[in-house]
Amino acid sequence: MSYDLAELAAFAPYIWWKTTEEALEFPDRLIAQVMNRGTYADVCRLLELVGEGTLLHVLQNAEIGQFTERSWAYWHYRLTDIPLGKVPPMPERKYHD
């Protein structure tokens, strides 16, 4: 996962509630936000910048609420070889007894 963190600054507006500097402190969160909410053009730019391996890492380590069901399914079909209808469950909060 080697990419220029400064190049991700162009995507910082996807984390609109943080400054650019704050958004760049958590690049996986920023990448997930672009994967979930990004325009087609921005997603293509992101893919070119960070590569499929990074996107897969972000998907596999996603936190609760980072993806909609639609995006979750899309990215699993796009980045993995799972069979149709076998999308893994989305991240969920676990409560301990």
PDB file of C-alpha atoms in Angstrom:
ATOM      1  CA  MET A   1       0.000   0.000   0.000  1.00  0.00           C
ATOM      2  CA  SER A   2       2.283   2.711  -1.183  1.00  0.00           C
ATOM      3  CA  TYR A   3       0.807   5.955  -2.394  1.00  0.00           C
ATOM      4  CA  ASP A   4       1.422   9.632  -1.839  1.00  0.00           C
ATOM      5  CA  LEU A   5      -0.732  10.719   1.084  1.00  0.00           C
ATOM      6  CA  ALA A   6      -0.660  14.314  -0.169  1.00  0.00           C
ATOM      7  CA  GLU A   7      -2.436  13.209  -3.354  1.00  0.00           C
ATOM      8  CA  LEU A   8      -5.389  12.084  -1.245  1.00  0.00           C
ATOM      9  CA  ALA A   9      -5.931  15.724  -0.243  1.00  0.00           C
ATOM     10  CA  ALA A  10      -8.031  16.176  -3.384  1.00  0.00           C
ATOM     11  CA  PHE A  11     -10.583  13.833  -1.806  1.00  0.00           C
ATOM     12  CA  ALA A  12     -10.697  15.571   1.588  1.00  0.00           C
ATOM     13  CA  PRO A  13     -14.026  17.304   0.806  1.00  0.00           C
ATOM     14  CA  TYR A  14     -15.655  13.861   1.104  1.00  0.00           C
ATOM     15  CA  ILE A  15     -14.962  14.197   4.836  1.00  0.00           C
ATOM     16  CA  TRP A  16     -16.697  17.580   4.903  1.00  0.00           C
ATOM     17  CA  TRP A  17     -16.904  17.789   8.685  1.00  0.00           C
ATOM     18  CA  LYS A  18     -13.094  17.766   9.055  1.00  0.00           C
ATOM     19  CA  THR A  19     -10.276  19.943   7.781  1.00  0.00           C
ATOM     20  CA  THR A  20      -8.070  18.556   5.031  1.00  0.00           C
ATOM     21  CA  GLU A  21      -5.338  17.866   7.558  1.00  0.00           C
ATOM     22  CA  GLU A  22      -7.740  16.020   9.861  1.00  0.00           C
ATOM     23  CA  ALA A  23      -9.149  13.975   6.976  1.00  0.00           C
ATOM     24  CA  LEU A  24      -5.638  12.907   5.961  1.00  0.00           C
ATOM     25  CA  GLU A  25      -4.882  11.645   9.482  1.00  0.00           C
ATOM     26  CA  PHE A  26      -7.077   8.621   8.731  1.00  0.00           C
ATOM     27  CA  PRO A  27      -6.485   7.774   5.067  1.00  0.00           C
ATOM     28  CA  ASP A  28      -8.457   4.516   5.224  1.00  0.00           C
ATOM     29  CA  ARG A  29     -11.515   6.449   6.410  1.00  0.00           C
ATOM     30  CA  LEU A  30     -11.088   8.919   3.557  1.00  0.00           C
ATOM     31  CA  ILE A  31     -10.667   6.142   1.010  1.00  0.00           C
ATOM     32  CA  ALA A  32     -13.768   4.360   2.355  1.00  0.00           C
ATOM     33  CA  GLN A  33     -15.776   7.563   2.061  1.00  0.00           C
ATOM     34  CA  VAL A  34     -14.771   7.997  -1.582  1.00  0.00           C
ATOM     35  CA  MET A  35     -15.553   4.331  -2.250  1.00  0.00           C
ATOM     36  CA  ASN A  36     -18.976   4.798  -0.678  1.00  0.00           C
ATOM     37  CA  ARG A  37     -19.970   8.273  -1.859  1.00  0.00           C
ATOM     38  CA  GLY A  38     -17.541   9.191  -4.628  1.00  0.00           C
ATOM     39  CA  THR A  39     -18.401  10.124  -8.170  1.00  0.00           C
ATOM     40  CA  TYR A  40     -17.399   7.677 -10.861  1.00  0.00           C
ATOM     41  CA  ALA A  41     -14.564   9.997 -11.907  1.00  0.00           C
ATOM     42  CA  ASP A  42     -13.282  10.309  -8.331  1.00  0.00           C
ATOM     43  CA  VAL A  43     -13.442   6.559  -7.766  1.00  0.00           C
ATOM     44  CA  CYS A  44     -11.461   6.008 -10.983  1.00  0.00           C
ATOM     45  CA  ARG A  45      -8.853   8.550  -9.854  1.00  0.00           C
ATOM     46  CA  LEU A  46      -8.676   6.942  -6.419  1.00  0.00           C
ATOM     47  CA  LEU A  47      -8.216   3.491  -7.930  1.00  0.00           C
ATOM     48  CA  GLU A  48      -5.423   4.789 -10.144  1.00  0.00           C
ATOM     49  CA  LEU A  49      -3.757   6.477  -7.176  1.00  0.00           C
ATOM     50  CA  VAL A  50      -3.918   3.755  -4.520  1.00  0.00           C
ATOM     51  CA  GLY A  51      -4.598   0.543  -6.462  1.00  0.00           C
ATOM     52  CA  GLU A  52      -7.012  -2.330  -5.957  1.00  0.00           C
ATOM     53  CA  GLY A  53      -4.989  -3.797  -3.094  1.00  0.00           C
ATOM     54  CA  THR A  54      -5.523  -0.712  -0.963  1.00  0.00           C
ATOM     55  CA  LEU A  55      -9.230  -0.608  -1.751  1.00  0.00           C
ATOM     56  CA  LEU A  56      -9.530  -4.272  -0.798  1.00  0.00           C
ATOM     57  CA  HIS A  57      -7.660  -3.608   2.461  1.00  0.00           C
ATOM     58  CA  VAL A  58     -10.062  -0.754   3.276  1.00  0.00           C
ATOM     59  CA  LEU A  59     -13.071  -2.928   2.452  1.00  0.00           C
ATOM     60  CA  GLN A  60     -11.827  -5.847   4.551  1.00  0.00           C
ATOM     61  CA  ASN A  61     -11.143  -3.545   7.505  1.00  0.00           C
ATOM     62  CA  ALA A  62     -14.248  -1.379   7.204  1.00  0.00           C
ATOM     63  CA  GLU A  63     -15.862   0.013  10.297  1.00  0.00           C
ATOM     64  CA  ILE A  64     -19.549   0.110  11.081  1.00  0.00           C
ATOM     65  CA  GLY A  65     -21.393   2.649   8.955  1.00  0.00           C
ATOM     66  CA  GLN A  66     -18.646   3.321   6.422  1.00  0.00           C
ATOM     67  CA  PHE A  67     -20.506   1.672   3.543  1.00  0.00           C
ATOM     68  CA  THR A  68     -24.093   1.483   2.422  1.00  0.00           C
ATOM     69  CA  GLU A  69     -25.391  -1.993   1.579  1.00  0.00           C
ATOM     70  CA  ARG A  70     -25.227  -1.117  -2.100  1.00  0.00           C
ATOM     71  CA  SER A  71     -21.598   0.048  -1.962  1.00  0.00           C
ATOM     72  CA  TRP A  72     -20.649  -2.885   0.243  1.00  0.00           C
ATOM     73  CA  ALA A  73     -22.007  -5.346  -2.330  1.00  0.00           C
ATOM     74  CA  TYR A  74     -20.549  -3.461  -5.303  1.00  0.00           C
ATOM     75  CA  TRP A  75     -17.033  -3.366  -3.907  1.00  0.00           C
ATOM     76  CA  HIS A  76     -17.081  -7.024  -2.903  1.00  0.00           C
ATOM     77  CA  TYR A  77     -18.114  -8.007  -6.418  1.00  0.00           C
ATOM     78  CA  ARG A  78     -15.619  -5.564  -7.936  1.00  0.00           C
ATOM     79  CA  LEU A  79     -12.581  -6.483  -5.814  1.00  0.00           C
ATOM     80  CA  THR A  80     -13.081 -10.141  -4.906  1.00  0.00           C
ATOM     81  CA  ASP A  81     -14.123 -13.333  -6.623  1.00  0.00           C
ATOM     82  CA  ILE A  82     -17.116 -14.089  -4.415  1.00  0.00           C
ATOM     83  CA  PRO A  83     -20.001 -15.899  -6.100  1.00  0.00           C
ATOM     84  CA  LEU A  84     -23.160 -14.006  -6.916  1.00  0.00           C
ATOM     85  CA  GLY A  85     -25.360 -13.674  -3.833  1.00  0.00           C
ATOM     86  CA  LYS A  86     -22.557 -14.427  -1.367  1.00  0.00           C
ATOM     87  CA  VAL A  87     -21.642 -10.933  -0.168  1.00  0.00           C
ATOM     88  CA  PRO A  88     -20.399 -11.154   3.415  1.00  0.00           C
ATOM     89  CA  PRO A  89     -22.378  -9.391   6.130  1.00  0.00           C
ATOM     90  CA  MET A  90     -21.654  -5.743   6.717  1.00  0.00           C
ATOM     91  CA  PRO A  91     -19.700  -4.771   9.825  1.00  0.00           C
ATOM     92  CA  GLU A  92     -21.944  -4.637  12.847  1.00  0.00           C
ATOM     93  CA  ARG A  93     -21.670  -3.641  16.447  1.00  0.00           C
ATOM     94  CA  LYS A  94     -21.157  -6.538  18.780  1.00  0.00           C
ATOM     95  CA  TYR A  95     -22.424  -6.386  22.329  1.00  0.00           C
ATOM     96  CA  HIS A  96     -20.843  -8.421  25.068  1.00  0.00           C
ATOM     97  CA  ASP A  97     -22.957 -10.148  27.703  1.00  0.00           C
TER      98      ASP A  97
END
